[in-house]
PDB file of C-alpha atoms in Angstrom:
ATOM      1  CA  MET A   1     -17.054  -5.090   4.176  1.00 95.00           C
ATOM      2  CA  ILE A   2     -17.358  -2.060   6.483  1.00 97.00           C
ATOM      3  CA  ILE A   3     -17.275   1.620   4.520  1.00 98.00           C
ATOM      4  CA  TYR A   4     -16.749   4.557   6.154  1.00 98.00           C
ATOM      5  CA  LYS A   5     -17.985   7.640   4.577  1.00 98.00           C
ATOM      6  CA  VAL A   6     -16.005  10.868   5.122  1.00 98.00           C
ATOM      7  CA  GLU A   7     -15.768  14.661   4.046  1.00 97.00           C
ATOM      8  CA  ASN A   8     -12.148  15.069   2.964  1.00 97.00           C
ATOM      9  CA  TYR A   9      -9.181  13.882   2.823  1.00 97.00           C
ATOM     10  CA  GLU A  10      -7.893  14.898   5.911  1.00 98.00           C
ATOM     11  CA  GLU A  11     -11.093  12.888   7.266  1.00 98.00           C
ATOM     12  CA  MET A  12      -9.659  10.187   5.975  1.00 98.00           C
ATOM     13  CA  SER A  13      -6.540  10.348   7.140  1.00 98.00           C
ATOM     14  CA  LYS A  14      -7.292  10.447  10.469  1.00 98.00           C
ATOM     15  CA  LYS A  15     -10.040   7.834  10.527  1.00 98.00           C
ATOM     16  CA  ALA A  16      -7.461   5.458   8.406  1.00 98.00           C
ATOM     17  CA  ALA A  17      -4.373   6.368  11.158  1.00 98.00           C
ATOM     18  CA  SER A  18      -7.044   5.449  14.118  1.00 98.00           C
ATOM     19  CA  ILE A  19      -7.769   2.151  12.240  1.00 98.00           C
ATOM     20  CA  ILE A  20      -3.976   1.519  12.290  1.00 98.00           C
ATOM     21  CA  ALA A  21      -3.098   3.228  15.882  1.00 98.00           C
ATOM     22  CA  SER A  22      -5.884   0.490  17.217  1.00 98.00           C
ATOM     23  CA  GLN A  23      -4.000  -2.274  15.510  1.00 98.00           C
ATOM     24  CA  ILE A  24      -0.791  -1.766  16.988  1.00 98.00           C
ATOM     25  CA  ILE A  25      -2.322  -0.852  20.375  1.00 98.00           C
ATOM     26  CA  MET A  26      -4.120  -4.181  20.464  1.00 97.00           C
ATOM     27  CA  LYS A  27      -1.396  -6.208  19.648  1.00 98.00           C
ATOM     28  CA  PRO A  28       1.969  -4.470  19.763  1.00 98.00           C
ATOM     29  CA  ASP A  29       4.177  -6.683  17.994  1.00 98.00           C
ATOM     30  CA  CYS A  30       1.879  -6.593  14.888  1.00 98.00           C
ATOM     31  CA  VAL A  31       2.931  -6.887  11.611  1.00 98.00           C
ATOM     32  CA  LEU A  32       1.469  -3.809   9.178  1.00 98.00           C
ATOM     33  CA  GLY A  33       1.310  -4.316   5.460  1.00 98.00           C
ATOM     34  CA  LEU A  34       2.135  -0.669   4.425  1.00 98.00           C
ATOM     35  CA  ALA A  35       1.357   1.077   0.881  1.00 97.00           C
ATOM     36  CA  THR A  36       2.738   4.457  -0.862  1.00 94.00           C
ATOM     37  CA  GLY A  37       1.227   6.794  -3.371  1.00 89.00           C
ATOM     38  CA  SER A  38      -0.567  10.280  -2.207  1.00 91.00           C
ATOM     39  CA  SER A  39      -3.448   8.458  -0.423  1.00 95.00           C
ATOM     40  CA  PRO A  40      -1.568   7.296   2.978  1.00 97.00           C
ATOM     41  CA  VAL A  41       0.898  10.217   3.440  1.00 97.00           C
ATOM     42  CA  GLY A  42      -1.802  12.223   5.708  1.00 98.00           C
ATOM     43  CA  THR A  43      -2.454   8.497   7.428  1.00 98.00           C
ATOM     44  CA  TYR A  44       1.339   8.625   7.967  1.00 98.00           C
ATOM     45  CA  LYS A  45       1.589  12.407   9.254  1.00 98.00           C
ATOM     46  CA  ARG A  46      -1.411  11.306  11.652  1.00 98.00           C
ATOM     47  CA  LEU A  47       0.505   8.405  12.925  1.00 98.00           C
ATOM     48  CA  ILE A  48       3.605  10.364  13.594  1.00 98.00           C
ATOM     49  CA  ASP A  49       1.526  12.955  15.779  1.00 98.00           C
ATOM     50  CA  LEU A  50      -0.276  10.159  17.806  1.00 98.00           C
ATOM     51  CA  TYR A  51       3.366   8.911  18.121  1.00 98.00           C
ATOM     52  CA  LYS A  52       4.753  12.292  19.205  1.00 98.00           C
ATOM     53  CA  GLU A  53       2.097  12.408  21.640  1.00 97.00           C
ATOM     54  CA  GLY A  54       2.774   9.209  22.766  1.00 97.00           C
ATOM     55  CA  TYR A  55      -0.493   7.477  21.848  1.00 97.00           C
ATOM     56  CA  VAL A  56       1.334   4.576  19.990  1.00 98.00           C
ATOM     57  CA  ASP A  57       4.317   2.562  20.254  1.00 98.00           C
ATOM     58  CA  PHE A  58       6.041   1.364  17.017  1.00 98.00           C
ATOM     59  CA  SER A  59       9.065  -0.570  18.825  1.00 98.00           C
ATOM     60  CA  ARG A  60       7.739  -3.809  18.431  1.00 98.00           C
ATOM     61  CA  VAL A  61       6.207  -3.418  15.069  1.00 98.00           C
ATOM     62  CA  THR A  62       7.090  -5.066  11.628  1.00 98.00           C
ATOM     63  CA  SER A  63       6.121  -3.692   8.342  1.00 98.00           C
ATOM     64  CA  ILE A  64       6.182  -5.390   4.858  1.00 98.00           C
ATOM     65  CA  ASN A  65       5.562  -3.061   2.196  1.00 98.00           C
ATOM     66  CA  LEU A  66       3.311  -3.896  -0.970  1.00 97.00           C
ATOM     67  CA  ASP A  67       5.795  -3.105  -3.647  1.00 95.00           C
ATOM     68  CA  GLU A  68       8.948  -1.295  -5.159  1.00 95.00           C
ATOM     69  CA  TYR A  69       9.805  -0.214  -8.290  1.00 94.00           C
ATOM     70  CA  LYS A  70      12.538  -2.346 -10.191  1.00 94.00           C
ATOM     71  CA  GLY A  71      15.971  -0.621 -10.733  1.00 92.00           C
ATOM     72  CA  LEU A  72      15.222   1.989  -8.331  1.00 92.00           C
ATOM     73  CA  GLU A  73      17.943   2.532  -5.782  1.00 93.00           C
ATOM     74  CA  PRO A  74      16.361   2.719  -1.862  1.00 94.00           C
ATOM     75  CA  THR A  75      18.328   6.403  -1.933  1.00 94.00           C
ATOM     76  CA  ASN A  76      16.587   7.829  -5.150  1.00 92.00           C
ATOM     77  CA  ASP A  77      13.852   9.790  -3.864  1.00 92.00           C
ATOM     78  CA  GLN A  78      11.229   8.339  -5.871  1.00 91.00           C
ATOM     79  CA  SER A  79      11.668   4.476  -4.665  1.00 94.00           C
ATOM     80  CA  TYR A  80       9.168   3.520  -2.287  1.00 95.00           C
ATOM     81  CA  ARG A  81      12.132   2.721   0.660  1.00 97.00           C
ATOM     82  CA  TYR A  82      12.782   6.538   0.574  1.00 97.00           C
ATOM     83  CA  PHE A  83       9.106   7.426   0.934  1.00 96.00           C
ATOM     84  CA  MET A  84       8.610   5.173   3.485  1.00 98.00           C
ATOM     85  CA  ASN A  85      11.713   6.350   5.629  1.00 98.00           C
ATOM     86  CA  THR A  86      11.031  10.107   4.555  1.00 97.00           C
ATOM     87  CA  ASN A  87       7.070   9.613   5.595  1.00 98.00           C
ATOM     88  CA  LEU A  88       7.113   7.333   8.255  1.00 98.00           C
ATOM     89  CA  PHE A  89      10.092   5.495   9.505  1.00 98.00           C
ATOM     90  CA  ASN A  90      12.234   8.425  10.422  1.00 98.00           C
ATOM     91  CA  HIS A  91       9.648   9.761  12.341  1.00 98.00           C
ATOM     92  CA  VAL A  92       8.727   7.084  14.824  1.00 98.00           C
ATOM     93  CA  ASN A  93      10.297   4.391  16.908  1.00 98.00           C
ATOM     94  CA  ILE A  94      10.429   1.427  14.498  1.00 98.00           C
ATOM     95  CA  LYS A  95      13.442  -0.461  14.179  1.00 98.00           C
ATOM     96  CA  LYS A  96      14.476  -0.212  10.661  1.00 96.00           C
ATOM     97  CA  GLU A  97      15.680  -3.975  10.863  1.00 97.00           C
ATOM     98  CA  SER A  98      12.182  -5.129  11.104  1.00 98.00           C
ATOM     99  CA  THR A  99      10.831  -2.625   7.736  1.00 98.00           C
ATOM    100  CA  PHE A 100      10.968  -4.741   4.415  1.00 98.00           C
ATOM    101  CA  VAL A 101      10.863  -3.375   0.928  1.00 97.00           C
ATOM    102  CA  PRO A 102      11.332  -4.988  -2.211  1.00 96.00           C
ATOM    103  CA  ASP A 103      14.800  -5.199  -3.073  1.00 95.00           C
ATOM    104  CA  GLY A 104      14.861  -2.878  -6.398  1.00 94.00           C
ATOM    105  CA  LEU A 105      18.376  -3.438  -7.380  1.00 94.00           C
ATOM    106  CA  GLU A 106      18.063  -7.035  -7.366  1.00 94.00           C
ATOM    107  CA  LEU A 107      17.636  -7.772 -11.420  1.00 89.00           C
ATOM    108  CA  ASP A 108      16.896 -10.784 -10.909  1.00 96.00           C
ATOM    109  CA  SER A 109      13.250 -10.872 -10.998  1.00 95.00           C
ATOM    110  CA  ASP A 110      12.420 -14.970  -9.988  1.00 96.00           C
ATOM    111  CA  LYS A 111      15.224 -14.264  -6.532  1.00 97.00           C
ATOM    112  CA  ALA A 112      13.805 -11.371  -5.738  1.00 96.00           C
ATOM    113  CA  CYS A 113      10.375 -12.711  -5.581  1.00 96.00           C
ATOM    114  CA  ARG A 114      10.799 -15.720  -4.146  1.00 96.00           C
ATOM    115  CA  GLU A 115      12.840 -14.191  -0.984  1.00 97.00           C
ATOM    116  CA  TYR A 116      10.427 -11.771  -0.661  1.00 96.00           C
ATOM    117  CA  GLU A 117       7.329 -14.257  -0.649  1.00 96.00           C
ATOM    118  CA  GLU A 118       9.273 -16.132   1.671  1.00 96.00           C
ATOM    119  CA  MET A 119       9.859 -13.792   3.883  1.00 96.00           C
ATOM    120  CA  ILE A 120       5.945 -12.738   3.841  1.00 95.00           C
ATOM    121  CA  GLU A 121       5.138 -16.554   4.576  1.00 95.00           C
ATOM    122  CA  SER A 122       7.882 -16.634   7.565  1.00 96.00           C
ATOM    123  CA  TYR A 123       5.489 -13.779   9.179  1.00 95.00           C
ATOM    124  CA  GLY A 124       2.030 -15.686   8.177  1.00 93.00           C
ATOM    125  CA  GLY A 125       0.770 -12.645   6.261  1.00 94.00           C
ATOM    126  CA  THR A 126       0.109  -9.374   7.700  1.00 97.00           C
ATOM    127  CA  ASP A 127      -1.883  -8.459  10.574  1.00 98.00           C
ATOM    128  CA  LEU A 128      -3.587  -5.137   8.513  1.00 98.00           C
ATOM    129  CA  GLN A 129      -2.835  -4.694   5.491  1.00 98.00           C
ATOM    130  CA  LEU A 130      -3.383  -0.917   3.988  1.00 98.00           C
ATOM    131  CA  LEU A 131      -4.028  -0.294   0.661  1.00 98.00           C
ATOM    132  CA  GLY A 132      -4.644   2.319  -2.020  1.00 97.00           C
ATOM    133  CA  ILE A 133      -6.456   1.962  -5.051  1.00 97.00           C
ATOM    134  CA  GLY A 134      -5.601   2.741  -8.565  1.00 93.00           C
ATOM    135  CA  ARG A 135      -7.704   4.873 -11.232  1.00 92.00           C
ATOM    136  CA  ASN A 136      -8.087   1.248 -12.898  1.00 92.00           C
ATOM    137  CA  GLY A 137      -8.295  -0.802 -10.050  1.00 95.00           C
ATOM    138  CA  HIS A 138      -5.173  -1.694  -9.053  1.00 94.00           C
ATOM    139  CA  ILE A 139      -3.960  -2.744  -5.459  1.00 95.00           C
ATOM    140  CA  GLY A 140      -0.505  -2.431  -5.293  1.00 92.00           C
ATOM    141  CA  PHE A 141       1.160  -3.014  -8.353  1.00 88.00           C
ATOM    142  CA  ASN A 142      -1.259  -6.098  -9.479  1.00 93.00           C
ATOM    143  CA  GLU A 143      -2.130  -4.587 -12.733  1.00 91.00           C
ATOM    144  CA  PRO A 144      -5.616  -5.449 -15.006  1.00 92.00           C
ATOM    145  CA  GLY A 145      -5.063  -8.759 -16.863  1.00 91.00           C
ATOM    146  CA  PRO A 146      -6.721 -11.994 -17.081  1.00 94.00           C
ATOM    147  CA  VAL A 147      -5.702 -13.993 -14.308  1.00 94.00           C
ATOM    148  CA  PHE A 148      -4.787 -12.640 -10.438  1.00 95.00           C
ATOM    149  CA  VAL A 149      -1.403 -13.663  -9.743  1.00 92.00           C
ATOM    150  CA  ARG A 150      -1.243 -15.085  -6.548  1.00 93.00           C
ATOM    151  CA  ASP A 151       2.388 -14.851  -4.995  1.00 95.00           C
ATOM    152  CA  THR A 152       4.955 -11.589  -5.097  1.00 95.00           C
ATOM    153  CA  HIS A 153       6.035 -11.067  -8.933  1.00 95.00           C
ATOM    154  CA  CYS A 154       7.453  -8.662 -11.417  1.00 95.00           C
ATOM    155  CA  GLU A 155       4.835  -6.523 -13.132  1.00 90.00           C
ATOM    156  CA  ASP A 156       5.263  -4.743 -16.161  1.00 89.00           C
ATOM    157  CA  LEU A 157       3.591  -1.778 -15.705  1.00 84.00           C
ATOM    158  CA  THR A 158       0.223  -0.463 -17.812  1.00 84.00           C
ATOM    159  CA  GLN A 159       0.118   2.976 -19.580  1.00 88.00           C
ATOM    160  CA  SER A 160      -2.753   4.670 -17.299  1.00 80.00           C
ATOM    161  CA  THR A 161      -0.130   3.762 -14.329  1.00 80.00           C
ATOM    162  CA  ILE A 162       2.767   5.290 -16.080  1.00 86.00           C
ATOM    163  CA  ASP A 163       1.197   8.089 -16.765  1.00 85.00           C
ATOM    164  CA  ALA A 164      -0.267   8.824 -13.411  1.00 80.00           C
ATOM    165  CA  ASN A 165       3.406   8.461 -12.038  1.00 79.00           C
ATOM    166  CA  LYS A 166       4.955  10.881 -14.562  1.00 82.00           C
ATOM    167  CA  ARG A 167       4.324  14.218 -11.975  1.00 79.00           C
ATOM    168  CA  PHE A 168       6.810  12.443  -9.570  1.00 80.00           C
ATOM    169  CA  PHE A 169       9.716  12.125 -11.978  1.00 85.00           C
ATOM    170  CA  ALA A 170      11.892  14.559 -13.662  1.00 79.00           C
ATOM    171  CA  LYS A 171      11.792  12.933 -17.070  1.00 83.00           C
ATOM    172  CA  ASP A 172       9.383  10.997 -18.599  1.00 82.00           C
ATOM    173  CA  GLU A 173      11.882   8.431 -19.240  1.00 82.00           C
ATOM    174  CA  ASP A 174      12.740   8.349 -15.980  1.00 82.00           C
ATOM    175  CA  VAL A 175       9.909   6.429 -15.136  1.00 87.00           C
ATOM    176  CA  PRO A 176      10.152   2.818 -14.080  1.00 89.00           C
ATOM    177  CA  HIS A 177       8.363   0.495 -16.198  1.00 90.00           C
ATOM    178  CA  GLN A 178       8.434  -2.810 -14.034  1.00 93.00           C
ATOM    179  CA  ALA A 179       7.532  -3.231 -10.435  1.00 92.00           C
ATOM    180  CA  TYR A 180       8.024  -5.946  -7.697  1.00 96.00           C
ATOM    181  CA  SER A 181       4.859  -6.544  -5.907  1.00 94.00           C
ATOM    182  CA  MET A 182       3.059  -8.282  -3.585  1.00 95.00           C
ATOM    183  CA  GLY A 183       0.398 -10.484  -5.093  1.00 95.00           C
ATOM    184  CA  ILE A 184      -3.106 -10.558  -4.793  1.00 96.00           C
ATOM    185  CA  GLY A 185      -2.796 -14.013  -2.555  1.00 95.00           C
ATOM    186  CA  SER A 186      -0.031 -12.279  -0.488  1.00 94.00           C
ATOM    187  CA  ILE A 187      -2.457  -9.438   0.169  1.00 96.00           C
ATOM    188  CA  MET A 188      -5.416 -11.495   0.709  1.00 96.00           C
ATOM    189  CA  LYS A 189      -3.334 -13.071   3.648  1.00 94.00           C
ATOM    190  CA  ALA A 190      -3.577 -10.632   5.856  1.00 97.00           C
ATOM    191  CA  LYS A 191      -5.906 -10.884   8.715  1.00 98.00           C
ATOM    192  CA  LYS A 192      -7.606  -7.163   8.419  1.00 98.00           C
ATOM    193  CA  ILE A 193      -7.277  -4.875   5.347  1.00 98.00           C
ATOM    194  CA  LEU A 194      -7.781  -1.360   5.131  1.00 98.00           C
ATOM    195  CA  LEU A 195      -8.205   0.555   1.749  1.00 98.00           C
ATOM    196  CA  ILE A 196      -8.462   4.264   1.320  1.00 98.00           C
ATOM    197  CA  ALA A 197      -9.450   6.377  -1.238  1.00 98.00           C
ATOM    198  CA  TYR A 198     -10.346  10.144  -2.328  1.00 97.00           C
ATOM    199  CA  GLY A 199     -11.557  12.196  -5.291  1.00 97.00           C
ATOM    200  CA  LYS A 200     -13.784  11.308  -7.930  1.00 97.00           C
ATOM    201  CA  ASP A 201     -10.858   9.649 -10.195  1.00 95.00           C
ATOM    202  CA  LYS A 202     -11.253   7.089  -7.784  1.00 97.00           C
ATOM    203  CA  ALA A 203     -15.097   6.508  -7.790  1.00 98.00           C
ATOM    204  CA  GLU A 204     -15.458   4.150 -10.824  1.00 98.00           C
ATOM    205  CA  ALA A 205     -13.009   2.222  -9.580  1.00 98.00           C
ATOM    206  CA  ILE A 206     -14.343   1.763  -5.955  1.00 98.00           C
ATOM    207  CA  ALA A 207     -17.959   1.314  -7.488  1.00 98.00           C
ATOM    208  CA  LYS A 208     -16.714  -1.674  -9.534  1.00 98.00           C
ATOM    209  CA  THR A 209     -14.437  -3.224  -6.596  1.00 98.00           C
ATOM    210  CA  ILE A 210     -17.709  -2.862  -4.191  1.00 97.00           C
ATOM    211  CA  ASN A 211     -20.661  -3.655  -6.681  1.00 97.00           C
ATOM    212  CA  GLY A 212     -18.847  -5.015  -9.512  1.00 95.00           C
ATOM    213  CA  PRO A 213     -18.281  -8.853 -10.747  1.00 97.00           C
ATOM    214  CA  ILE A 214     -15.057 -10.394  -9.041  1.00 98.00           C
ATOM    215  CA  THR A 215     -12.252  -9.722 -12.007  1.00 98.00           C
ATOM    216  CA  PRO A 216      -8.839  -9.886 -12.850  1.00 96.00           C
ATOM    217  CA  LYS A 217     -10.043  -6.676 -14.944  1.00 97.00           C
ATOM    218  CA  VAL A 218     -10.542  -5.040 -11.524  1.00 97.00           C
ATOM    219  CA  PRO A 219      -8.207  -6.163  -9.256  1.00 97.00           C
ATOM    220  CA  ALA A 220      -9.527  -4.898  -6.233  1.00 98.00           C
ATOM    221  CA  SER A 221     -12.776  -6.484  -6.678  1.00 98.00           C
ATOM    222  CA  ILE A 222     -10.892  -9.546  -5.467  1.00 98.00           C
ATOM    223  CA  LEU A 223     -11.537  -7.796  -1.771  1.00 98.00           C
ATOM    224  CA  GLN A 224     -15.414  -9.077  -1.762  1.00 98.00           C
ATOM    225  CA  LEU A 225     -13.897 -12.710  -1.107  1.00 98.00           C
ATOM    226  CA  HIS A 226     -11.808 -11.518   2.049  1.00 98.00           C
ATOM    227  CA  ASN A 227     -13.986 -11.573   5.669  1.00 97.00           C
ATOM    228  CA  ASP A 228     -12.503  -8.571   7.072  1.00 98.00           C
ATOM    229  CA  VAL A 229     -12.566  -5.335   4.821  1.00 98.00           C
ATOM    230  CA  THR A 230     -12.588  -1.765   5.675  1.00 98.00           C
ATOM    231  CA  ILE A 231     -12.632   0.674   2.908  1.00 98.00           C
ATOM    232  CA  VAL A 232     -12.712   4.686   4.062  1.00 98.00           C
ATOM    233  CA  ALA A 233     -13.369   7.087   1.129  1.00 98.00           C
ATOM    234  CA  ASP A 234     -14.265  10.618   0.758  1.00 98.00           C
ATOM    235  CA  LYS A 235     -17.698  11.367  -0.888  1.00 97.00           C
ATOM    236  CA  GLU A 236     -16.492  11.862  -3.961  1.00 98.00           C
ATOM    237  CA  ALA A 237     -14.587   8.674  -4.029  1.00 98.00           C
ATOM    238  CA  LEU A 238     -17.859   7.052  -3.117  1.00 98.00           C
ATOM    239  CA  SER A 239     -20.059   9.365  -5.406  1.00 98.00           C
ATOM    240  CA  MET A 240     -21.020   6.482  -7.767  1.00 97.00           C
ATOM    241  CA  ILE A 241     -22.138   4.087  -5.083  1.00 91.00           C
TER     242      ILE A 241
END
């Protein structure tokens, strides 16, 4: 596990973008596992800049997103498809047909998850998987629980996750309580994992991820078993290390 300690969010974003850009340059037809939320927004902005400056070409890249809220249509401004289009896809030359996000409108959970997992397997997993981390240690929407869930699945979101997401929605009752998410096994298939984190509210989760026991009560702790993990975090997120 490689850990980069940076001063602030901007430095975290630049470092993470440089790692992703290097992956694309080394393998132009790579498969990127992408994440949503506030953590990667700056990383995506920097990748857009690198594209506009001529350093990165997305034309042969395939992207596979970690998760999507169940019940939200792609045009909903809180859906993760909308997020990805707005924050990255619409601004680079990636082919939209090569970008994959779980189908939030498929109400048959078994069907939605089975088809998404089959798609991931058809690509052999991702070359690089970008992750954020929740305050409770979740990665993707793999919430703390009694066991690690291996494959893509429908996750019942914890109250802490629902509360953290309320700021993005007009009304509390609009916040989804379920999401389709890559499983821990799906994430661990990645050849390389890049986890980004910033702020004091992530410090405990990061400490448990790096130094704590491997337990499904802290889903990110499973990353200790992966042979190529890079963490880029600011000094506040690393303050308990």
